[in-house]
Amino acid sequence: MTQGRKDRFDVAVLGAGAAGMMCAAVAGQRGARVVLIDHATRLAEKIRISGGGRCNFTNLQAGPANYLSNNPHFCRSALARYTPQDFLALLRRYDIGWHEKHRGQLFCNNSAEDIINLLRAECDAGSVHWQTGCTIDEIRKEGDDFLLLTKQGTVRAGAVVVATGGLSIPKIGATDFGYRIARQFGLKVVDTRPALVPLTFDGQAWQPFVPLAGVSMEVDIATGSGKMAGAFKEDLLWTHRGLSGPAVLQISSFWRPGTPID
Ligand SMILES: Cc1cc2nc3c(=O)[nH]c(=O)nc-3n(C[C@H](O)[C@H](O)[C@H](O)COP(=O)(O)OP(=O)(O)OC[C@H]3O[C@@H](n4cnc5c(N)ncnc54)[C@H](O)[C@@H]3O)c2cc1C
């Protein structure tokens, strides 16, 4: 940890979503001087809408095989060092009630807001400095430090963590900022595409199935071949616009346009 300038932080975490808040909290509690910056004024909007408002915060069977990555080993050490049981221990400390819904999926009894409050309290326990409603215009390297030029002035930090999330739901704050910063600093970025999403259909073609909206059924669902083959036994949910539920969200990560889903 570097001592000295008061306006200098050890770590600037960009993005106050699930990843950024957890990272800031842990770094702060380990003694780093941390600033957490977000352009939104409301914290962690994606957590708020997750799991239908109750946040499916972990799965008892979560393991490396559940993660898709060009580097399948990437998640191994993280999952080994922080297990679903570790997160449950944290929930117990905050007296947050939860229940298992189906196949190891854990949800809050009350509301996703409980998880946001927990993360906020964990950040406070690490004396994290908040800078919300703050747009970052540019990031520069100056010697060993990073300079963040923001609408609220310049922030100097020894390390920058980019946790500005993926591209889904721009109307609640998602941007391609993380990808742009990665490219600026010469990091390779793989092509992005939707994953864990419902499948929607052309309105006219879907009309005959609209009366089924709300019906849920267990299905065997599969698509693709070779390395990109996906097959699940899960619940499928009919909706007014198409198909959703765990089976469809899972298979969407494997589906390629033009490939049948069986
Ligand atoms: C409808 C829906 C339901 C979901 N349900 C679940 C669920 O039940 N369980 C589950 O595990 N996952 C669920 N997910 C996925 C989960 O919400 C995300 O994977 C997770 O919240 C991502 O967290 P994150 O911190 O990486 O990114 P985000 O939560 O997207 O946070 C990124 C933050 O960065 C900020 N930001 C973006 N650009 C900038 C910028 N230029 N400058 C400053 N700040 C910026 C944003 O305002 C945001 O606060 C769901 C997602 C959706 C869309």
Short mmCIF file of N, CA and C in Angstrom, two decimals, residues 82-224:
data_model
loop_
_atom_site.label_atom_id
_atom_site.label_comp_id
_atom_site.label_asym_id
_atom_site.label_seq_id
_atom_site.Cartn_x
_atom_site.Cartn_y
_atom_site.Cartn_z
N TYR A 82 -13.55 -18.86 -3.35
CA TYR A 82 -14.78 -18.25 -2.82
C TYR A 82 -15.95 -19.10 -3.28
N THR A 83 -16.47 -19.91 -2.36
CA THR A 83 -17.49 -20.90 -2.73
C THR A 83 -18.89 -20.36 -2.41
N PRO A 84 -19.95 -21.01 -2.91
CA PRO A 84 -21.31 -20.62 -2.53
C PRO A 84 -21.47 -20.58 -1.01
N GLN A 85 -20.80 -21.50 -0.30
CA GLN A 85 -20.90 -21.54 1.16
C GLN A 85 -20.31 -20.28 1.79
N ASP A 86 -19.25 -19.73 1.18
CA ASP A 86 -18.66 -18.48 1.70
C ASP A 86 -19.68 -17.35 1.60
N PHE A 87 -20.41 -17.31 0.48
CA PHE A 87 -21.40 -16.23 0.33
C PHE A 87 -22.55 -16.43 1.31
N LEU A 88 -22.92 -17.69 1.53
CA LEU A 88 -24.00 -17.96 2.49
C LEU A 88 -23.58 -17.53 3.90
N ALA A 89 -22.30 -17.71 4.22
CA ALA A 89 -21.80 -17.29 5.54
C ALA A 89 -21.93 -15.77 5.67
N LEU A 90 -21.67 -15.06 4.57
CA LEU A 90 -21.81 -13.59 4.58
C LEU A 90 -23.28 -13.21 4.79
N LEU A 91 -24.17 -13.91 4.12
CA LEU A 91 -25.61 -13.62 4.29
C LEU A 91 -26.05 -13.85 5.73
N ARG A 92 -25.50 -14.92 6.34
CA ARG A 92 -25.85 -15.20 7.74
C ARG A 92 -25.45 -14.04 8.63
N ARG A 93 -24.26 -13.47 8.36
CA ARG A 93 -23.79 -12.34 9.19
C ARG A 93 -24.76 -11.17 9.12
N TYR A 94 -25.45 -11.03 7.98
CA TYR A 94 -26.39 -9.90 7.81
C TYR A 94 -27.83 -10.33 8.07
N ASP A 95 -28.00 -11.58 8.54
CA ASP A 95 -29.32 -12.07 8.86
C ASP A 95 -30.28 -11.98 7.67
N ILE A 96 -29.78 -12.32 6.50
CA ILE A 96 -30.62 -12.28 5.29
C ILE A 96 -31.18 -13.68 5.02
N GLY A 97 -32.51 -13.75 4.98
CA GLY A 97 -33.16 -15.05 4.76
C GLY A 97 -33.12 -15.43 3.29
N TRP A 98 -33.01 -16.75 3.03
CA TRP A 98 -32.98 -17.22 1.65
C TRP A 98 -33.66 -18.58 1.55
N HIS A 99 -33.95 -19.00 0.34
CA HIS A 99 -34.53 -20.33 0.14
C HIS A 99 -34.00 -20.92 -1.16
N GLU A 100 -34.03 -22.26 -1.22
CA GLU A 100 -33.64 -22.94 -2.46
C GLU A 100 -34.89 -23.15 -3.28
N LYS A 101 -34.86 -22.66 -4.54
CA LYS A 101 -36.07 -22.75 -5.34
C LYS A 101 -36.08 -24.07 -6.10
N HIS A 102 -34.99 -24.34 -6.78
CA HIS A 102 -35.00 -25.47 -7.70
C HIS A 102 -33.56 -25.78 -8.05
N ARG A 103 -33.17 -27.03 -8.06
CA ARG A 103 -31.84 -27.44 -8.52
C ARG A 103 -30.70 -26.58 -7.97
N GLY A 104 -30.75 -26.29 -6.68
CA GLY A 104 -29.64 -25.58 -6.04
C GLY A 104 -29.67 -24.07 -6.20
N GLN A 105 -30.71 -23.52 -6.90
CA GLN A 105 -30.78 -22.06 -7.10
C GLN A 105 -31.24 -21.39 -5.81
N LEU A 106 -30.46 -20.44 -5.30
CA LEU A 106 -30.81 -19.77 -4.04
C LEU A 106 -31.28 -18.34 -4.29
N PHE A 107 -32.39 -18.00 -3.65
CA PHE A 107 -33.01 -16.68 -3.79
C PHE A 107 -33.20 -16.04 -2.42
N CYS A 108 -33.24 -14.70 -2.37
CA CYS A 108 -33.58 -14.00 -1.12
C CYS A 108 -35.05 -14.24 -0.80
N ASN A 109 -35.35 -14.39 0.49
CA ASN A 109 -36.76 -14.50 0.89
C ASN A 109 -37.48 -13.19 0.67
N ASN A 110 -36.77 -12.09 0.95
CA ASN A 110 -37.38 -10.78 0.95
C ASN A 110 -37.22 -10.10 -0.40
N SER A 111 -36.02 -9.58 -0.69
CA SER A 111 -35.84 -8.81 -1.91
C SER A 111 -34.35 -8.71 -2.27
N ALA A 112 -34.10 -8.48 -3.56
CA ALA A 112 -32.72 -8.30 -4.05
C ALA A 112 -32.05 -7.11 -3.37
N GLU A 113 -32.88 -6.20 -2.89
CA GLU A 113 -32.40 -5.01 -2.19
C GLU A 113 -31.51 -5.42 -0.98
N ASP A 114 -31.82 -6.58 -0.38
CA ASP A 114 -31.02 -7.07 0.76
C ASP A 114 -29.56 -7.27 0.35
N ILE A 115 -29.36 -7.77 -0.87
CA ILE A 115 -27.99 -8.03 -1.35
C ILE A 115 -27.28 -6.69 -1.59
N ILE A 116 -28.02 -5.73 -2.15
CA ILE A 116 -27.42 -4.41 -2.40
C ILE A 116 -27.00 -3.78 -1.07
N ASN A 117 -27.90 -3.87 -0.08
CA ASN A 117 -27.58 -3.28 1.23
C ASN A 117 -26.38 -3.97 1.87
N LEU A 118 -26.30 -5.29 1.70
CA LEU A 118 -25.15 -6.04 2.23
C LEU A 118 -23.85 -5.53 1.58
N LEU A 119 -23.86 -5.41 0.25
CA LEU A 119 -22.63 -4.99 -0.44
C LEU A 119 -22.24 -3.56 -0.06
N ARG A 120 -23.27 -2.72 0.10
CA ARG A 120 -23.00 -1.34 0.50
C ARG A 120 -22.37 -1.33 1.90
N ALA A 121 -22.91 -2.13 2.82
CA ALA A 121 -22.37 -2.18 4.19
C ALA A 121 -20.95 -2.74 4.18
N GLU A 122 -20.70 -3.74 3.33
CA GLU A 122 -19.35 -4.30 3.24
C GLU A 122 -18.36 -3.24 2.71
N CYS A 123 -18.80 -2.42 1.77
CA CYS A 123 -17.95 -1.33 1.26
C CYS A 123 -17.68 -0.33 2.38
N ASP A 124 -18.72 0.00 3.14
CA ASP A 124 -18.54 0.94 4.25
C ASP A 124 -17.56 0.37 5.27
N ALA A 125 -17.62 -0.95 5.51
CA ALA A 125 -16.70 -1.59 6.46
C ALA A 125 -15.25 -1.48 5.96
N GLY A 126 -15.08 -1.31 4.67
CA GLY A 126 -13.74 -1.13 4.09
C GLY A 126 -13.43 0.33 3.84
N SER A 127 -14.25 1.23 4.38
CA SER A 127 -14.08 2.70 4.22
C SER A 127 -13.93 3.12 2.75
N VAL A 128 -14.71 2.46 1.90
CA VAL A 128 -14.66 2.79 0.47
C VAL A 128 -15.24 4.18 0.25
N HIS A 129 -14.56 4.97 -0.57
CA HIS A 129 -15.00 6.32 -0.89
C HIS A 129 -15.91 6.22 -2.12
N TRP A 130 -17.11 6.78 -2.03
CA TRP A 130 -18.08 6.67 -3.14
C TRP A 130 -17.99 7.87 -4.06
N GLN A 131 -18.05 7.64 -5.35
CA GLN A 131 -18.20 8.74 -6.30
C GLN A 131 -19.24 8.31 -7.34
N THR A 132 -20.52 8.57 -7.03
CA THR A 132 -21.58 8.15 -7.95
C THR A 132 -22.05 9.35 -8.77
N GLY A 133 -22.80 9.08 -9.82
CA GLY A 133 -23.22 10.14 -10.74
C GLY A 133 -21.99 10.76 -11.39
N CYS A 134 -20.95 9.98 -11.56
CA CYS A 134 -19.66 10.52 -12.00
C CYS A 134 -19.23 9.86 -13.32
N THR A 135 -19.24 10.64 -14.39
CA THR A 135 -18.83 10.12 -15.70
C THR A 135 -17.31 10.21 -15.85
N ILE A 136 -16.72 9.13 -16.33
CA ILE A 136 -15.28 9.13 -16.56
C ILE A 136 -15.05 9.44 -18.03
N ASP A 137 -14.31 10.53 -18.29
CA ASP A 137 -14.08 10.91 -19.69
C ASP A 137 -12.87 10.19 -20.28
N GLU A 138 -11.86 10.00 -19.46
CA GLU A 138 -10.60 9.48 -20.01
C GLU A 138 -9.78 8.85 -18.90
N ILE A 139 -8.98 7.86 -19.25
CA ILE A 139 -8.02 7.29 -18.29
C ILE A 139 -6.64 7.39 -18.93
N ARG A 140 -5.68 7.95 -18.16
CA ARG A 140 -4.30 8.07 -18.66
C ARG A 140 -3.35 7.41 -17.69
N LYS A 141 -2.22 6.98 -18.20
CA LYS A 141 -1.16 6.44 -17.32
C LYS A 141 -0.18 7.58 -17.10
N GLU A 142 0.19 7.82 -15.83
CA GLU A 142 1.20 8.85 -15.55
C GLU A 142 2.20 8.24 -14.58
N GLY A 143 3.35 7.88 -15.08
CA GLY A 143 4.32 7.15 -14.24
C GLY A 143 3.71 5.84 -13.81
N ASP A 144 3.74 5.55 -12.49
CA ASP A 144 3.16 4.29 -12.00
C ASP A 144 1.66 4.43 -11.73
N ASP A 145 1.14 5.65 -11.81
CA ASP A 145 -0.26 5.89 -11.46
C ASP A 145 -1.17 5.97 -12.68
N PHE A 146 -2.45 5.82 -12.40
CA PHE A 146 -3.47 6.10 -13.42
C PHE A 146 -4.14 7.40 -13.07
N LEU A 147 -4.42 8.22 -14.07
CA LEU A 147 -5.19 9.46 -13.85
C LEU A 147 -6.55 9.27 -14.51
N LEU A 148 -7.60 9.45 -13.72
CA LEU A 148 -8.95 9.31 -14.26
C LEU A 148 -9.55 10.71 -14.36
N LEU A 149 -9.81 11.13 -15.59
CA LEU A 149 -10.40 12.45 -15.78
C LEU A 149 -11.91 12.28 -15.78
N THR A 150 -12.54 12.81 -14.74
CA THR A 150 -13.99 12.61 -14.59
C THR A 150 -14.70 13.96 -14.55
N LYS A 151 -16.02 13.91 -14.66
CA LYS A 151 -16.82 15.15 -14.60
C LYS A 151 -16.73 15.77 -13.21
N GLN A 152 -16.29 14.97 -12.21
CA GLN A 152 -16.16 15.51 -10.84
C GLN A 152 -14.69 15.77 -10.50
N GLY A 153 -13.85 15.93 -11.50
CA GLY A 153 -12.43 16.21 -11.25
C GLY A 153 -11.55 15.00 -11.52
N THR A 154 -10.25 15.17 -11.26
CA THR A 154 -9.29 14.12 -11.58
C THR A 154 -9.06 13.21 -10.37
N VAL A 155 -9.05 11.91 -10.63
CA VAL A 155 -8.79 10.92 -9.57
C VAL A 155 -7.47 10.23 -9.92
N ARG A 156 -6.59 10.13 -8.92
CA ARG A 156 -5.30 9.46 -9.13
C ARG A 156 -5.32 8.14 -8.37
N ALA A 157 -4.89 7.07 -9.03
CA ALA A 157 -4.91 5.76 -8.35
C ALA A 157 -3.75 4.90 -8.82
N GLY A 158 -3.28 4.06 -7.91
CA GLY A 158 -2.19 3.15 -8.24
C GLY A 158 -2.65 1.99 -9.11
N ALA A 159 -3.91 1.59 -8.97
CA ALA A 159 -4.46 0.49 -9.77
C ALA A 159 -5.89 0.81 -10.14
N VAL A 160 -6.30 0.33 -11.30
CA VAL A 160 -7.69 0.54 -11.73
C VAL A 160 -8.33 -0.82 -11.98
N VAL A 161 -9.51 -1.03 -11.41
CA VAL A 161 -10.28 -2.25 -11.69
C VAL A 161 -11.47 -1.84 -12.54
N VAL A 162 -11.58 -2.42 -13.72
CA VAL A 162 -12.70 -2.08 -14.58
C VAL A 162 -13.80 -3.12 -14.37
N ALA A 163 -14.89 -2.69 -13.74
CA ALA A 163 -16.02 -3.60 -13.44
C ALA A 163 -17.30 -2.96 -13.95
N THR A 164 -17.22 -2.44 -15.17
CA THR A 164 -18.36 -1.70 -15.71
C THR A 164 -19.37 -2.60 -16.41
N GLY A 165 -19.23 -3.92 -16.24
CA GLY A 165 -20.28 -4.84 -16.65
C GLY A 165 -20.36 -5.08 -18.15
N GLY A 166 -21.38 -5.86 -18.52
CA GLY A 166 -21.60 -6.20 -19.93
C GLY A 166 -22.53 -5.21 -20.60
N LEU A 167 -22.99 -5.59 -21.81
CA LEU A 167 -23.73 -4.62 -22.63
C LEU A 167 -25.24 -4.67 -22.42
N SER A 168 -25.72 -5.64 -21.61
CA SER A 168 -27.18 -5.80 -21.56
C SER A 168 -27.87 -4.68 -20.77
N ILE A 169 -29.02 -4.27 -21.28
CA ILE A 169 -29.90 -3.24 -20.68
C ILE A 169 -29.21 -1.88 -20.51
N PRO A 170 -28.90 -1.22 -21.64
CA PRO A 170 -28.27 0.11 -21.56
C PRO A 170 -29.10 1.12 -20.78
N LYS A 171 -30.45 0.95 -20.78
CA LYS A 171 -31.26 1.99 -20.11
C LYS A 171 -31.07 2.01 -18.59
N ILE A 172 -30.42 0.96 -18.03
CA ILE A 172 -30.09 1.07 -16.61
C ILE A 172 -28.57 1.23 -16.41
N GLY A 173 -27.89 1.75 -17.43
CA GLY A 173 -26.49 2.17 -17.21
C GLY A 173 -25.42 1.37 -17.91
N ALA A 174 -25.78 0.28 -18.62
CA ALA A 174 -24.74 -0.53 -19.27
C ALA A 174 -24.11 0.22 -20.44
N THR A 175 -22.79 0.13 -20.55
CA THR A 175 -22.07 0.76 -21.67
C THR A 175 -20.95 -0.19 -22.11
N ASP A 176 -20.30 0.18 -23.23
CA ASP A 176 -19.15 -0.61 -23.70
C ASP A 176 -17.84 -0.07 -23.15
N PHE A 177 -17.94 0.73 -22.08
CA PHE A 177 -16.78 1.43 -21.53
C PHE A 177 -15.62 0.46 -21.21
N GLY A 178 -15.94 -0.65 -20.55
CA GLY A 178 -14.90 -1.62 -20.15
C GLY A 178 -14.13 -2.14 -21.35
N TYR A 179 -14.87 -2.41 -22.43
CA TYR A 179 -14.22 -2.94 -23.64
C TYR A 179 -13.31 -1.88 -24.26
N ARG A 180 -13.78 -0.63 -24.24
CA ARG A 180 -12.96 0.46 -24.82
C ARG A 180 -11.68 0.64 -24.02
N ILE A 181 -11.79 0.60 -22.69
CA ILE A 181 -10.60 0.78 -21.85
C ILE A 181 -9.62 -0.39 -22.06
N ALA A 182 -10.18 -1.60 -22.16
CA ALA A 182 -9.33 -2.77 -22.39
C ALA A 182 -8.53 -2.58 -23.68
N ARG A 183 -9.22 -2.14 -24.74
CA ARG A 183 -8.53 -1.95 -26.03
C ARG A 183 -7.49 -0.85 -25.91
N GLN A 184 -7.84 0.24 -25.19
CA GLN A 184 -6.90 1.36 -25.03
C GLN A 184 -5.59 0.89 -24.41
N PHE A 185 -5.68 -0.05 -23.46
CA PHE A 185 -4.46 -0.51 -22.78
C PHE A 185 -3.94 -1.82 -23.39
N GLY A 186 -4.37 -2.11 -24.63
CA GLY A 186 -3.76 -3.22 -25.38
C GLY A 186 -4.19 -4.61 -24.95
N LEU A 187 -5.33 -4.72 -24.23
CA LEU A 187 -5.81 -6.05 -23.85
C LEU A 187 -6.68 -6.62 -24.97
N LYS A 188 -6.54 -7.91 -25.20
CA LYS A 188 -7.35 -8.55 -26.25
C LYS A 188 -8.80 -8.68 -25.78
N VAL A 189 -9.73 -8.37 -26.66
CA VAL A 189 -11.15 -8.47 -26.30
C VAL A 189 -11.81 -9.46 -27.25
N VAL A 190 -12.48 -10.49 -26.71
CA VAL A 190 -13.17 -11.44 -27.59
C VAL A 190 -14.49 -10.81 -28.05
N ASP A 191 -15.00 -11.27 -29.19
CA ASP A 191 -16.26 -10.72 -29.71
C ASP A 191 -17.37 -10.98 -28.69
N THR A 192 -18.24 -9.99 -28.53
CA THR A 192 -19.35 -10.15 -27.58
C THR A 192 -20.59 -10.65 -28.33
N ARG A 193 -21.42 -11.41 -27.62
CA ARG A 193 -22.73 -11.79 -28.16
C ARG A 193 -23.65 -12.12 -26.99
N PRO A 194 -24.97 -12.05 -27.22
CA PRO A 194 -25.89 -12.26 -26.10
C PRO A 194 -25.75 -13.66 -25.50
N ALA A 195 -25.92 -13.77 -24.20
CA ALA A 195 -25.90 -15.07 -23.51
C ALA A 195 -26.88 -14.99 -22.35
N LEU A 196 -27.38 -16.15 -21.93
CA LEU A 196 -28.36 -16.21 -20.83
C LEU A 196 -29.53 -15.26 -21.07
N VAL A 197 -30.07 -15.33 -22.29
CA VAL A 197 -31.18 -14.43 -22.65
C VAL A 197 -32.39 -15.25 -23.10
N PRO A 198 -33.61 -14.67 -22.97
CA PRO A 198 -34.78 -15.36 -23.52
C PRO A 198 -34.72 -15.33 -25.06
N LEU A 199 -35.49 -16.18 -25.70
CA LEU A 199 -35.56 -16.16 -27.17
C LEU A 199 -36.90 -15.55 -27.55
N THR A 200 -36.85 -14.49 -28.35
CA THR A 200 -38.10 -13.86 -28.77
C THR A 200 -38.36 -14.19 -30.24
N PHE A 201 -39.64 -14.14 -30.61
CA PHE A 201 -40.04 -14.53 -31.97
C PHE A 201 -40.80 -13.39 -32.63
N ASP A 202 -40.86 -13.45 -33.96
CA ASP A 202 -41.62 -12.49 -34.73
C ASP A 202 -43.08 -12.51 -34.21
N GLY A 203 -43.62 -11.31 -33.91
CA GLY A 203 -44.93 -11.20 -33.27
C GLY A 203 -46.02 -12.02 -33.92
N GLN A 204 -46.11 -11.92 -35.28
CA GLN A 204 -47.16 -12.63 -36.02
C GLN A 204 -46.99 -14.14 -35.90
N ALA A 205 -45.75 -14.59 -36.08
CA ALA A 205 -45.49 -16.04 -36.04
C ALA A 205 -45.76 -16.61 -34.65
N TRP A 206 -45.63 -15.77 -33.64
CA TRP A 206 -45.79 -16.26 -32.26
C TRP A 206 -47.24 -16.27 -31.79
N GLN A 207 -48.10 -15.55 -32.51
CA GLN A 207 -49.49 -15.41 -32.07
C GLN A 207 -50.15 -16.71 -31.60
N PRO A 208 -50.03 -17.82 -32.36
CA PRO A 208 -50.73 -19.05 -31.93
C PRO A 208 -50.28 -19.55 -30.56
N PHE A 209 -49.09 -19.14 -30.11
CA PHE A 209 -48.57 -19.67 -28.84
C PHE A 209 -48.81 -18.75 -27.65
N VAL A 210 -49.31 -17.54 -27.94
CA VAL A 210 -49.51 -16.55 -26.86
C VAL A 210 -50.39 -17.10 -25.73
N PRO A 211 -51.47 -17.87 -26.06
CA PRO A 211 -52.31 -18.38 -24.96
C PRO A 211 -51.55 -19.28 -23.98
N LEU A 212 -50.37 -19.77 -24.38
CA LEU A 212 -49.61 -20.64 -23.47
C LEU A 212 -48.77 -19.85 -22.47
N ALA A 213 -48.76 -18.49 -22.61
CA ALA A 213 -47.89 -17.67 -21.74
C ALA A 213 -48.14 -17.99 -20.28
N GLY A 214 -47.06 -18.21 -19.56
CA GLY A 214 -47.16 -18.52 -18.13
C GLY A 214 -47.00 -20.01 -17.84
N VAL A 215 -47.12 -20.84 -18.89
CA VAL A 215 -46.98 -22.29 -18.67
C VAL A 215 -45.50 -22.65 -18.57
N SER A 216 -45.17 -23.47 -17.57
CA SER A 216 -43.79 -23.90 -17.37
C SER A 216 -43.73 -25.42 -17.46
N MET A 217 -42.69 -25.95 -18.10
CA MET A 217 -42.58 -27.42 -18.20
C MET A 217 -41.12 -27.83 -18.24
N GLU A 218 -40.84 -29.01 -17.71
CA GLU A 218 -39.46 -29.49 -17.76
C GLU A 218 -39.20 -30.08 -19.14
N VAL A 219 -38.06 -29.73 -19.73
CA VAL A 219 -37.74 -30.20 -21.09
C VAL A 219 -36.29 -30.65 -21.17
N ASP A 220 -36.01 -31.48 -22.17
CA ASP A 220 -34.64 -31.73 -22.59
C ASP A 220 -34.39 -30.80 -23.76
N ILE A 221 -33.38 -29.96 -23.68
CA ILE A 221 -33.14 -28.98 -24.73
C ILE A 221 -31.67 -29.08 -25.15
N ALA A 222 -31.42 -28.99 -26.48
CA ALA A 222 -30.04 -29.15 -26.95
C ALA A 222 -29.83 -28.35 -28.23
N THR A 223 -28.60 -27.94 -28.47
CA THR A 223 -28.25 -27.31 -29.74
C THR A 223 -26.75 -27.46 -29.97
N GLY A 224 -26.34 -27.22 -31.23
CA GLY A 224 -24.92 -27.17 -31.57
C GLY A 224 -24.25 -28.53 -31.59
#
